[in-house]
Coordinates of C-alpha atoms and ligand atoms in Angstrom, one line a residue:
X1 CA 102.3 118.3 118.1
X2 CA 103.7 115.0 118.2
X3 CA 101.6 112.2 119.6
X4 CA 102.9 109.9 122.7
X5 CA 102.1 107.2 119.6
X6 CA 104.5 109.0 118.1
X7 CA 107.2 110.0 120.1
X8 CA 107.3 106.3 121.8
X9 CA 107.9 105.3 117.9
X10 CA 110.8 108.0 117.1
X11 CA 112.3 106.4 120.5
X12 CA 112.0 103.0 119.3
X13 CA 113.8 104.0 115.6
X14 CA 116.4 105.7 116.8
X15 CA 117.8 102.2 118.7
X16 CA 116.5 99.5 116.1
X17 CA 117.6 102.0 112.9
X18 CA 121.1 102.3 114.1
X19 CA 121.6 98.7 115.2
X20 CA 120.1 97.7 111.4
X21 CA 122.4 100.0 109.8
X22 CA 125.6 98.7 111.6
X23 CA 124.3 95.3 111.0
X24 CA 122.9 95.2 107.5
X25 CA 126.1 96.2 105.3
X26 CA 126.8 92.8 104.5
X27 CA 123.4 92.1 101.9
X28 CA 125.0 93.9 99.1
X29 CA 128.7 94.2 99.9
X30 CA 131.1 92.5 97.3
X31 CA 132.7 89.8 97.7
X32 CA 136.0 91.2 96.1
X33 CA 138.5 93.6 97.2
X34 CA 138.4 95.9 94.3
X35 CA 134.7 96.7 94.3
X36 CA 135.0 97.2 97.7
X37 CA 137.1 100.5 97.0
X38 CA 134.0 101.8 95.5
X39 CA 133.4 105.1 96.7
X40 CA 129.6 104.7 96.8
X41 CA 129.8 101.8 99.2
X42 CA 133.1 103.2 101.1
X43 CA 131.1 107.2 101.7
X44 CA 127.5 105.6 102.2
X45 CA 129.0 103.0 104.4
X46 CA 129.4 105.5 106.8
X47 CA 126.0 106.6 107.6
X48 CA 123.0 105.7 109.8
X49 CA 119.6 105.8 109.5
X50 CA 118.1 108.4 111.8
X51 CA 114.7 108.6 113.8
X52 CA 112.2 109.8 111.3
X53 CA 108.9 111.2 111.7
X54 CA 106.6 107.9 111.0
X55 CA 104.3 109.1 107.9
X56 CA 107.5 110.0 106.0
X57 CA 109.7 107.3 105.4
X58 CA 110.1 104.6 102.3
X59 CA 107.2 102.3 101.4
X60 CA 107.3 99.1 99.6
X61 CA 104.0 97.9 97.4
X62 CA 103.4 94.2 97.4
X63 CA 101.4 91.9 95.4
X64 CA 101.1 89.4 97.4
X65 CA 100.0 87.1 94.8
X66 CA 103.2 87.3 92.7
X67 CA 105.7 87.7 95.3
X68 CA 106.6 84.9 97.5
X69 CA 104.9 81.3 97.9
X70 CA 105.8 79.9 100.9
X71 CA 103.9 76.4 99.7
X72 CA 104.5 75.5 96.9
X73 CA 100.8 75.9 95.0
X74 CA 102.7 78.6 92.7
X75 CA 100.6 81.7 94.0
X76 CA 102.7 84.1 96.6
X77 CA 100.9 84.5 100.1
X78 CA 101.4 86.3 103.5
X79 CA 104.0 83.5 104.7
X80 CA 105.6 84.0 101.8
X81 CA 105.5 87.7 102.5
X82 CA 106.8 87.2 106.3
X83 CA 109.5 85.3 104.8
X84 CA 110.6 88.4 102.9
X85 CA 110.7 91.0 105.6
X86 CA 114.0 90.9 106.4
X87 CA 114.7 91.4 102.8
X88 CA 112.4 94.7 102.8
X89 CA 113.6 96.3 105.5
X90 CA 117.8 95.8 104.7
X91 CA 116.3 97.5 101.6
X92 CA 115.8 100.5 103.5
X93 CA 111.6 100.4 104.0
X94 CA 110.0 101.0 106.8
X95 CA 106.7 100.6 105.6
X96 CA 104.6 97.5 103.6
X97 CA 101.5 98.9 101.2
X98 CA 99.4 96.2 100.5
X99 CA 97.4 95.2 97.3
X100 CA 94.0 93.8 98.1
X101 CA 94.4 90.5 100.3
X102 CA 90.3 90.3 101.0
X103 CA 88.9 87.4 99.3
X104 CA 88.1 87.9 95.8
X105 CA 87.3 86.3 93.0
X106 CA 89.9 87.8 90.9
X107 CA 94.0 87.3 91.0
X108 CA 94.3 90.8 91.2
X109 CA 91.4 91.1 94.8
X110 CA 90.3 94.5 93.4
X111 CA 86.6 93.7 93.8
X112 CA 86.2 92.9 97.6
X113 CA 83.7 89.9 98.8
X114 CA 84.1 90.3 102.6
X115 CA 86.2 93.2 104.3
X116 CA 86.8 91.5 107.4
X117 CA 88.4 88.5 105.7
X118 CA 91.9 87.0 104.3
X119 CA 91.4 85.5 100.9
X120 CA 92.4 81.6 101.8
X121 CA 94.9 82.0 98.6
X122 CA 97.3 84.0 100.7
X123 CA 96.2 82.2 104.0
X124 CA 94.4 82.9 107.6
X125 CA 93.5 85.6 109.4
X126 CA 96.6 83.9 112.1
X127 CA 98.7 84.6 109.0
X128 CA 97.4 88.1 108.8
X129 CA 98.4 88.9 112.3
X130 CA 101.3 86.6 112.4
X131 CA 102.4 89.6 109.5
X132 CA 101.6 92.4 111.7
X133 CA 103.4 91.3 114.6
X134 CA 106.0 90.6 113.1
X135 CA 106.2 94.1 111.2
X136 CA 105.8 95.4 114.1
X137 CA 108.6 93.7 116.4
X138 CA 110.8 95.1 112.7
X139 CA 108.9 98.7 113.8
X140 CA 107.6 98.7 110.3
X141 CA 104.0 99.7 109.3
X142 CA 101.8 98.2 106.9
X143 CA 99.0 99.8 104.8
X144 CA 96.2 97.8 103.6
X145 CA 94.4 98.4 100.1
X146 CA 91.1 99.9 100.9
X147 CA 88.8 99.3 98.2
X148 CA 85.9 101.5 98.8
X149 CA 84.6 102.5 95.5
X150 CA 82.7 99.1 94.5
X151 CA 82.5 95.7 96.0
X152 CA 82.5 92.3 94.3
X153 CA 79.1 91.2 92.8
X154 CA 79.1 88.4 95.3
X155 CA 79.7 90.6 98.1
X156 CA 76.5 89.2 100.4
X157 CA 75.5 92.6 100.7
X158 CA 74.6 92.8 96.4
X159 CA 73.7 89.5 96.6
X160 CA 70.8 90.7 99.4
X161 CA 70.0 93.5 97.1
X162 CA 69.6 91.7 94.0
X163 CA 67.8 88.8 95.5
X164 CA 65.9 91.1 96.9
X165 CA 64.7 93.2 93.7
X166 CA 64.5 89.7 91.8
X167 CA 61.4 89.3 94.1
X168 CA 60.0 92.7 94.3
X169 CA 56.6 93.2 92.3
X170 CA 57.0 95.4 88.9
X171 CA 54.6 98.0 90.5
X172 CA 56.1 98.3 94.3
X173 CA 58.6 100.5 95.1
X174 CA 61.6 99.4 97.3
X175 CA 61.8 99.9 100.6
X176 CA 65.6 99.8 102.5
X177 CA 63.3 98.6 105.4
X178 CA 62.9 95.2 104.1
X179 CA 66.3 95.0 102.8
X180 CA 68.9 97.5 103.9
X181 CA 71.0 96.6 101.3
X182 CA 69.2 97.9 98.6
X183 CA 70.5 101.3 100.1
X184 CA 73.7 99.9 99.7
X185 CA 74.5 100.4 96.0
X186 CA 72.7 102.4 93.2
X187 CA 69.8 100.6 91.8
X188 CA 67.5 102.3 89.5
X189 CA 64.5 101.5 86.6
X190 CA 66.3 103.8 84.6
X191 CA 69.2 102.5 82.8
X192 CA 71.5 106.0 83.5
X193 CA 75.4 106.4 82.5
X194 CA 77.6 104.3 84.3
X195 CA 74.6 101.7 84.9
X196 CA 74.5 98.0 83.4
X197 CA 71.7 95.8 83.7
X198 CA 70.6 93.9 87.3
X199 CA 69.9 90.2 85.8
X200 CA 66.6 88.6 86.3
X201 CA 64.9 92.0 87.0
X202 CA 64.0 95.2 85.0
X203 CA 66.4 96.9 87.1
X204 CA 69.5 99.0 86.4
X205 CA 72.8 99.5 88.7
X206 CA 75.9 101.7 88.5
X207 CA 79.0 99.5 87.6
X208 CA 81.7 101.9 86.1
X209 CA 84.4 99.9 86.1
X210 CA 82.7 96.5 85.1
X211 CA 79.2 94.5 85.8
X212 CA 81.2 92.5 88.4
X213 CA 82.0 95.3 90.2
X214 CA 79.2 97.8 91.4
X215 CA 79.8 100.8 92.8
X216 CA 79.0 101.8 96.5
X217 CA 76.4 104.2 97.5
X218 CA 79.0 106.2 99.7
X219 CA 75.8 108.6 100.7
X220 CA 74.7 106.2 102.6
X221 CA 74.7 106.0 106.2
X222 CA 74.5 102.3 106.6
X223 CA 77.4 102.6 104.0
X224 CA 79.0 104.6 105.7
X225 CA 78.9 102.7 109.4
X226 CA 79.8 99.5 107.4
X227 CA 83.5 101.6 106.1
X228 CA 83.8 103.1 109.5
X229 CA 83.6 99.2 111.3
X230 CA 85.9 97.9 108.2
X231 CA 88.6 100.3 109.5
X232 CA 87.9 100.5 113.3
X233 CA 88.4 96.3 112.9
X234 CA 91.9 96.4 110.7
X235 CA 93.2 99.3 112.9
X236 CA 92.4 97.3 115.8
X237 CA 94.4 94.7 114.3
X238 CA 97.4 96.9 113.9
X239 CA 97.2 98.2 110.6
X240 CA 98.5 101.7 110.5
X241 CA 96.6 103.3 107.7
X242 CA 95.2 102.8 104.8
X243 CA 96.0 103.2 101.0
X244 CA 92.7 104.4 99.2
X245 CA 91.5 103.2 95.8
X246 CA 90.1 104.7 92.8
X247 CA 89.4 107.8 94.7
X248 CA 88.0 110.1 91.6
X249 CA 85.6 107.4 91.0
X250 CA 83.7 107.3 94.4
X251 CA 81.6 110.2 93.1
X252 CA 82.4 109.9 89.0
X253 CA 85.2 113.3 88.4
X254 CA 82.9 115.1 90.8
X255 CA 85.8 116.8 93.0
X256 CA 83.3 118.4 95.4
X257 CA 81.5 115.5 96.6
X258 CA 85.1 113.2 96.7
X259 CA 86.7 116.0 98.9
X260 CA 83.8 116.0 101.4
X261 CA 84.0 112.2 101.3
X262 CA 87.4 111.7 102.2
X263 CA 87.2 114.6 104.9
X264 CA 84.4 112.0 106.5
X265 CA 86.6 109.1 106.0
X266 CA 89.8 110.6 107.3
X267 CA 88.2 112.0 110.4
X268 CA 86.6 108.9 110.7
X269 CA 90.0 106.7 110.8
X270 CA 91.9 109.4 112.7
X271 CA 88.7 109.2 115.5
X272 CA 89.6 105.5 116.0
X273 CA 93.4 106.0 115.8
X274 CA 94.5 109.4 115.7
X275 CA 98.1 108.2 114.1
X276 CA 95.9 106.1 111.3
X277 CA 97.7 107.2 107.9
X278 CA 95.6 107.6 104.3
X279 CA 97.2 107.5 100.8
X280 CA 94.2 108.1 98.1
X281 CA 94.8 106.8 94.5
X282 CA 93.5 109.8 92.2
X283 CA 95.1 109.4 88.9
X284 CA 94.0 112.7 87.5
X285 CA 96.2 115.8 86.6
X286 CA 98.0 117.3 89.7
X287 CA 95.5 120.6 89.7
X288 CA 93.1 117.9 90.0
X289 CA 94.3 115.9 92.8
X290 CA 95.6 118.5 94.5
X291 CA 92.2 119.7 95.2
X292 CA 91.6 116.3 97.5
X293 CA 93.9 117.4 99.9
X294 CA 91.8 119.9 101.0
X295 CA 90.3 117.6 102.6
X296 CA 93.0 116.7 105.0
X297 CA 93.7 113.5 103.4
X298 CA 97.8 112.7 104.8
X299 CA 98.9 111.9 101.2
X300 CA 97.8 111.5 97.4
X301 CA 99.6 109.7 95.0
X302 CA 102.2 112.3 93.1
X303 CA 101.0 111.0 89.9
X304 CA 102.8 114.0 88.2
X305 CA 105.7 112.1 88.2
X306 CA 104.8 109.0 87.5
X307 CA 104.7 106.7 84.9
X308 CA 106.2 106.2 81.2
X309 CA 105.2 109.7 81.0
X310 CA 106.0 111.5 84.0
X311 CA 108.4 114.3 85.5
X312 CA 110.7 112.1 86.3
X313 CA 111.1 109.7 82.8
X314 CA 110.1 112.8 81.1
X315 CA 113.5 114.1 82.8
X316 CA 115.8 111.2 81.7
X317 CA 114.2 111.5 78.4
X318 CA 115.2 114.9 78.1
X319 CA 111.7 116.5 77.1
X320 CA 112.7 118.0 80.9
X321 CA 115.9 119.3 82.0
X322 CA 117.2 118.8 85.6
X323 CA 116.7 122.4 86.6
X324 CA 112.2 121.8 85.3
X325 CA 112.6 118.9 87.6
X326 CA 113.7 121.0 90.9
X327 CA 111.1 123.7 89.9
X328 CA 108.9 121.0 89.3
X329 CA 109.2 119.7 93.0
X330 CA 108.9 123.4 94.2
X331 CA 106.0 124.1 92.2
X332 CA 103.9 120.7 93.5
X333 CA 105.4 121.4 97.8
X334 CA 103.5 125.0 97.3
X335 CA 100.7 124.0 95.4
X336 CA 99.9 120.8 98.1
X337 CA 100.5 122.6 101.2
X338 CA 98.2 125.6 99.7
X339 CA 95.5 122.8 100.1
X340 CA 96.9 121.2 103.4
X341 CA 99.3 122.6 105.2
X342 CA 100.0 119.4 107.2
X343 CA 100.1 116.9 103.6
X344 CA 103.0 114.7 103.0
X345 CA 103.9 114.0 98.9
X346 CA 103.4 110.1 98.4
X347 CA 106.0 110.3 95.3
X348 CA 106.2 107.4 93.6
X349 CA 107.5 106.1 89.9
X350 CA 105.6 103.0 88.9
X351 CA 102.8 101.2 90.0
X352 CA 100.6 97.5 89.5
X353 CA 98.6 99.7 86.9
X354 CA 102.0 100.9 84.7
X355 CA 104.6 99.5 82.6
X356 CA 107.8 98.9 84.4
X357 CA 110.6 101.8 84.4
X358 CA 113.2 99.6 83.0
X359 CA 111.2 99.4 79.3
X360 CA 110.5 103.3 79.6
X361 CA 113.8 103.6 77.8
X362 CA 115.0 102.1 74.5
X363 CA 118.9 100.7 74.4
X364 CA 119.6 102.2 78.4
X365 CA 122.9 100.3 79.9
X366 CA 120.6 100.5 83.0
X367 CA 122.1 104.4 83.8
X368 CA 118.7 105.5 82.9
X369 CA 117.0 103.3 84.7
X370 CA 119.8 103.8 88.0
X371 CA 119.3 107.8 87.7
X372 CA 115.5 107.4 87.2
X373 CA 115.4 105.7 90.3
X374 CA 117.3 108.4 92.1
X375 CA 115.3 111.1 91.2
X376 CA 112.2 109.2 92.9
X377 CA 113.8 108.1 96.0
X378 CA 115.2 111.1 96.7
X379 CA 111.8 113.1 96.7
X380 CA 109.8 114.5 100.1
X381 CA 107.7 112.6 101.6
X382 CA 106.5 109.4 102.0
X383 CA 108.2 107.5 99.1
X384 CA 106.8 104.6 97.4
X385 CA 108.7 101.4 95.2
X386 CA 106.5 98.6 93.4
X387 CA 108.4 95.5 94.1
X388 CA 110.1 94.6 91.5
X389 CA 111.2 97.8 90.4
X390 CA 114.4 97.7 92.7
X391 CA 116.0 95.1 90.3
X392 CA 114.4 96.8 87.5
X393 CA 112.3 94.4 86.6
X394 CA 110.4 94.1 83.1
X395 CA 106.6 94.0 82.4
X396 CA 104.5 96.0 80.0
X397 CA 101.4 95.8 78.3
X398 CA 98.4 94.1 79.7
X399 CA 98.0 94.2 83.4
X400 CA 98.7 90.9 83.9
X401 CA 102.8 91.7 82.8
X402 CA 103.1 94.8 85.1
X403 CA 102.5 92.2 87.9
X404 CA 104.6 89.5 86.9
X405 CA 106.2 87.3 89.4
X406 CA 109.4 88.7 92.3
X407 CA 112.7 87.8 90.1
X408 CA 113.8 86.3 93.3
X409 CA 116.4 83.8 90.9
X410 CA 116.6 82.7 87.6
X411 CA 115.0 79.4 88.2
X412 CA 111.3 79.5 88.1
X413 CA 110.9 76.9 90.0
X414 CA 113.0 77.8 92.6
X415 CA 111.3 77.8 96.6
X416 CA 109.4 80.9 96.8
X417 CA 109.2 81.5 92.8
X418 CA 105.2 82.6 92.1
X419 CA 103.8 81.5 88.7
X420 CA 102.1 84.8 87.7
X421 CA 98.5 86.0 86.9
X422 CA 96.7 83.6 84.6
X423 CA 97.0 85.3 81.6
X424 CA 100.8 86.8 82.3
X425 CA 102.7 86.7 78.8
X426 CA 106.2 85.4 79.3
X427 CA 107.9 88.6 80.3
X428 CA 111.3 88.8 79.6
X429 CA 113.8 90.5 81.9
X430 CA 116.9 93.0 81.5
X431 CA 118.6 93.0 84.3
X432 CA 119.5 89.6 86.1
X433 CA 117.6 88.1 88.8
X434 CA 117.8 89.8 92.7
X435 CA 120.4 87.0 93.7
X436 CA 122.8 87.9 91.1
X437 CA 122.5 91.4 91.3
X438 CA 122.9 91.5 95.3
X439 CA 126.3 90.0 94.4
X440 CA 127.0 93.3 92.3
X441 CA 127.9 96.5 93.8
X442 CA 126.8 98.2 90.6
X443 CA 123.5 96.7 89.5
X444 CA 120.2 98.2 90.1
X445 CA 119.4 96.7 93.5
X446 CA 122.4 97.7 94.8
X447 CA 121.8 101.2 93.9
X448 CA 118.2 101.3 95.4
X449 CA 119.2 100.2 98.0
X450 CA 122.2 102.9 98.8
X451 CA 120.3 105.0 97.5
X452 CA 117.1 104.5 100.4
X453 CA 120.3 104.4 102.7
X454 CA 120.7 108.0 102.2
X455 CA 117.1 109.1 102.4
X456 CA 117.1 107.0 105.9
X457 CA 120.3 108.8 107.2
X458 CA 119.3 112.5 106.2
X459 CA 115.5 112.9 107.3
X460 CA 115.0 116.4 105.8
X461 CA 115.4 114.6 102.7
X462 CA 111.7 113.6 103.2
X463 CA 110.7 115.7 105.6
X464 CA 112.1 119.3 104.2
X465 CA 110.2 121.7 101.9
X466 CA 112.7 122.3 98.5
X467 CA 114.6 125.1 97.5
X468 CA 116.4 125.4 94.3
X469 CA 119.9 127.2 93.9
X470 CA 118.8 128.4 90.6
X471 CA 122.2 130.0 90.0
X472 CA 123.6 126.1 89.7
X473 CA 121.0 124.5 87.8
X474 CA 121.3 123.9 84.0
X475 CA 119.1 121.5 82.1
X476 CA 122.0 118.7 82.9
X477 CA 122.3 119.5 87.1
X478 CA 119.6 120.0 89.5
X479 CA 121.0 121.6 92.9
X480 CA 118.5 121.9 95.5
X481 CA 118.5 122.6 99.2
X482 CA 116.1 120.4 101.8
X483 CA 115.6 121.9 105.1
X484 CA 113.1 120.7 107.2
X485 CA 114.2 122.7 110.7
X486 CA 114.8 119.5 113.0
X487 CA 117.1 117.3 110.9
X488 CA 120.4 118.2 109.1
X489 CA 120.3 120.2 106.3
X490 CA 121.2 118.6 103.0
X491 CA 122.3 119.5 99.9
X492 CA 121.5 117.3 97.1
X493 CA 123.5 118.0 93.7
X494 CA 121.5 115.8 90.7
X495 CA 123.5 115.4 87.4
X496 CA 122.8 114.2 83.9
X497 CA 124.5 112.9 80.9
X498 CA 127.6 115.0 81.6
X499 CA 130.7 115.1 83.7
X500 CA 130.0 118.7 85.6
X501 CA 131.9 120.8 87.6
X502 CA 129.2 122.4 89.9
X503 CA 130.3 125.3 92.5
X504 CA 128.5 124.5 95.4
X505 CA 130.6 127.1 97.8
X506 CA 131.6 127.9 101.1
X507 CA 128.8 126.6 103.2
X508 CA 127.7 122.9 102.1
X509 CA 130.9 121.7 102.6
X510 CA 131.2 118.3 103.3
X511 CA 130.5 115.8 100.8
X512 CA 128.6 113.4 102.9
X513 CA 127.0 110.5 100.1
X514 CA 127.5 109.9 96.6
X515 CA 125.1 107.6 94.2
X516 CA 126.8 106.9 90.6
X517 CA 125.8 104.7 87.9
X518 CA 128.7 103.1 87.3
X519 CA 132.5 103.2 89.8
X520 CA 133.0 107.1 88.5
X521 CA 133.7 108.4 91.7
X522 CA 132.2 112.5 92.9
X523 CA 134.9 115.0 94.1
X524 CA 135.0 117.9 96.2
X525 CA 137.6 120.0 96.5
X526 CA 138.0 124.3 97.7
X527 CA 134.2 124.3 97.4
X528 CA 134.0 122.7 93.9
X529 CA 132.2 119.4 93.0
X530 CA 132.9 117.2 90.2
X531 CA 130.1 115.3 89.5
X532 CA 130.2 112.0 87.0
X533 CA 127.8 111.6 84.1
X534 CA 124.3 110.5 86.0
X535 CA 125.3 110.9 89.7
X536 CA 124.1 112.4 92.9
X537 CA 126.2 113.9 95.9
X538 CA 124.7 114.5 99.5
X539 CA 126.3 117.9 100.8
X540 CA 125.9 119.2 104.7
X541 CA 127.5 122.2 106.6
X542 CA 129.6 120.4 108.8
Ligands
CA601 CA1 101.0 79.8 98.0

């Protein structure tokens, strides 16, 4: 069943959606005459976003502190952010995923002080709603980092704790009575794995990650009321889910004790907002994450995919042909929905933790890069791009590179340009900056951004199950089917290094949107489709 939420929502899509897509055209089209006789941008032109179910459309991660600064102190914040939503959504998002903008201590705001704060680096709590209203005039969502694993060391409720213990006699035991936060976190006399030393005491506490960083006692109750008032006050503020951190660290590779924790959480979150969304971070092996969504988590990370090493690099490597990559997506939609009938795949390529796509692959033109791209974008789900990446951005290395600062233009000190983390290398990029490339019918943003055109006009793109026409698949073409039983069928044709001439017959028959790499152009002809080295095709019925 649909919610009212819901259904008010799909209404609400279905008029903003097709007025953006008859509007937005002009971001990216060329300025001359003969790019504009590209078939990508002629075919593609044509189509309009349709009303999608709300958990499945195209998310776009943020770090707020390296993407726009609206004044001038060189760190990005929420204004800046606001600034940039118009940009986002003509990219073809719906949806914002937010990197930790609690205050912190640190640039990156992993390691929370106060929940039911803005860190004054990014701005105000005004600025904070200002955002959401604003998102939500655009009918866009935005999830917030939740960071539940560990707090800052300066959170006040460690602070209590460790105070507390500093004080405590050597021979009394302590007592959650006269400080409830002791309950908080896991103290002990005993220095066990995972545990670092409580300063100024004889004590011991867990701190996986780092000493600044200890880690919840997610058995707690108190704990456990605190989590539930953290989301029932976002939620309240329009927030429309959350994106869940570190998840097979809440209880250390334990996938028992995680499962039943997230079941609480979920069911908690859906109690205060039944439409309230969760995306859990578990970067494990899929057998391994899969497990989670048993219980009834929305969405977990397809980390399968991801990464340097991933399906979908791993495809335009060639250590995968196209056909693994369809049986791939086959294989994970069974395995997922054995676990939860009702999960949507949060596929996504890169991330803030991983080097940038656009260094996975030595002396690429940018086709790699283009087609890389492709394959993620067009998986089901809720899809998810690190900002950044839709320019194919550079940054590898220490942390501090993968989240170096929006390439917004070549001058760094441009209005809006961020200075970077601290201890950022120089990073230096491939591709040209976003204002140059939006000029360019072929660069990489263009094709993103096409390319999330097409997911937003065929819906059981993201919201079908996948079945492979194995009889058309080679290692060089992937041809898949994606019916989802409300939306148009769609046929999407995937093809490698190779000009191919795939049969796709009598029944897809109209050649409805084309991605290429370069102004090779797809034809189909008596049921027949040439496909370009590194292209895609969009097929329907009628
Ligand atoms: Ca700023």
């Amino acid at each position: 069943m649909i919610s009212l939420k819901k259904q008010a929502y799909l209404l609400l899509c279905a008029g903003v959606l097709a007025l953006t897509a008859c509007t937005s055209d002009t971001a990216a089209d060329p300025q001359g005459s003969a790019v504009s006789s590209l078939q990508m941008m002629e075919l593609n032109g044509k189509l309009e976003a349709q009303p999608h179910d709300p958990h499945h459309g195209a998310a776009y991660e943020v770090f707020v502190y390296s993407f726009c600064d609206s004044d001038g102190d060189g760190t990005g914040d929420l204004q800046g952010l606001i600034s940039k939503l118009d940009y986002i959504q003509d990219l073809g998002f719906d949806t914002i995923w937010l990197m930790p903008v609690n205050p912190s201590d640190t640039y990156h705001k992993y390691d929370v002080k106060d929940y039911f704060a803005i860190d004054p680096q990014y701005g105000t709590m005004a600025d904070m709603e200002q955002l959401l209203k604003e998102t939500e005039s655009r009918h866009m969502q935005v999830l917030m980092d939740l960071v539940l694993n560990h707090t800052a060391d300066d959170h006040y409720w460690f602070t209590q704790a460790h105070d507390y213990l500093k004080e405590l006699p050597a021979d009394w035991q302590p007592s959650s009575d006269y400080c409830p936060y002791f309950d908080y976190y896991h103290f002990s006399r005993e220095r066990g794995e995972g545990y670092v030393p409580l300063a100024d005491t004889n004590w011991f506490y867990e701190a996986r990650f780092w000493s600044e960083m200890p880690d919840l006692n997610l058995d707690s109750e108190k704990v456990r009321n605190e989590i539930a008032e953290i989301m029932r006050f976002w939620l309240g503020k329009g927030v429309a889910g959350f994106r869940l951190d570190a998840v097979t660290s809440y209880y250390t590779n334990n996938t028992a004790q995680n499962t039943e924790f997230l079941r609480w959480l979920c069911d908690t979150g859906k109690k205060i907002d039944p439409d309230c969304y969760f995306v859990g971070e578990a970067w494990t092996e899929m057998n391994n994450y899969a497990q989670l969504y048993q219980s009834g988590i929305d969405s977990l990370f397809d980390f399968a995919f991801a990464d340097s090493s991933g399906i979908i690099a791993g495809t335009m490597k060639n250590s995968y042909g196209l056909d693994d990559y369809a049986q791939a997506l086959v294989k994970e939609e069974k395995l997922y929905a054995s676990m939860n009938p009702q999960y949507v795949n949060a596929p996504f390529y890169t991330n803030h933790d991983m080097g940038r796509s656009a260094g996975y692959y030595a002396g690429d033109d940018g086709k790699l890069t283009k087609m890389a791209q492709i394959l993620n974008v067009m998986m089901p789900g809720r899809v998810f791009v690190y900002y950044g990446e839709e320019i194919g951005m550079k940054g590898a290395g220490k942390d501090e590179n993968k989240r170096a600062p929006m390439y917004w233009t070549e001058d760094p000190d441009a209005e809006g340009m961020c200075s970077g983390p601290p201890d950022m290398d120089e990073v230096k990029m491939k591709f040209p900056a976003l204002d140059e490339q939006q000029t360019d019918p072929l660069s990489v943003y263009s094709l993103v951004r096409q390319a999330l055109k097409i997911r937003n006009a065929f819906p059981a793109i993201a919201e079908g199950t996948t079945e492979v026409m194995e009889d058309l698949c080679t290692e060089e073409t992937a041809v898949i089917l994606r019916k989802d039983g409300s939306h148009e069928n769609a046929m999407l044709v995937f093809n490698g290094a190779s000009a191919a001439e795939v049969h796709t017959g009598n029944q897809y028959v109209q050649l409805r949107a084309v991605l290429t790499v370069d102004d090779s152009t797809v034809e189909l002809k008596d049921g027949v489709l040439q496909m370009p080295p590194y292209s895609m095709a969009v097929l329907t019925e009628e």
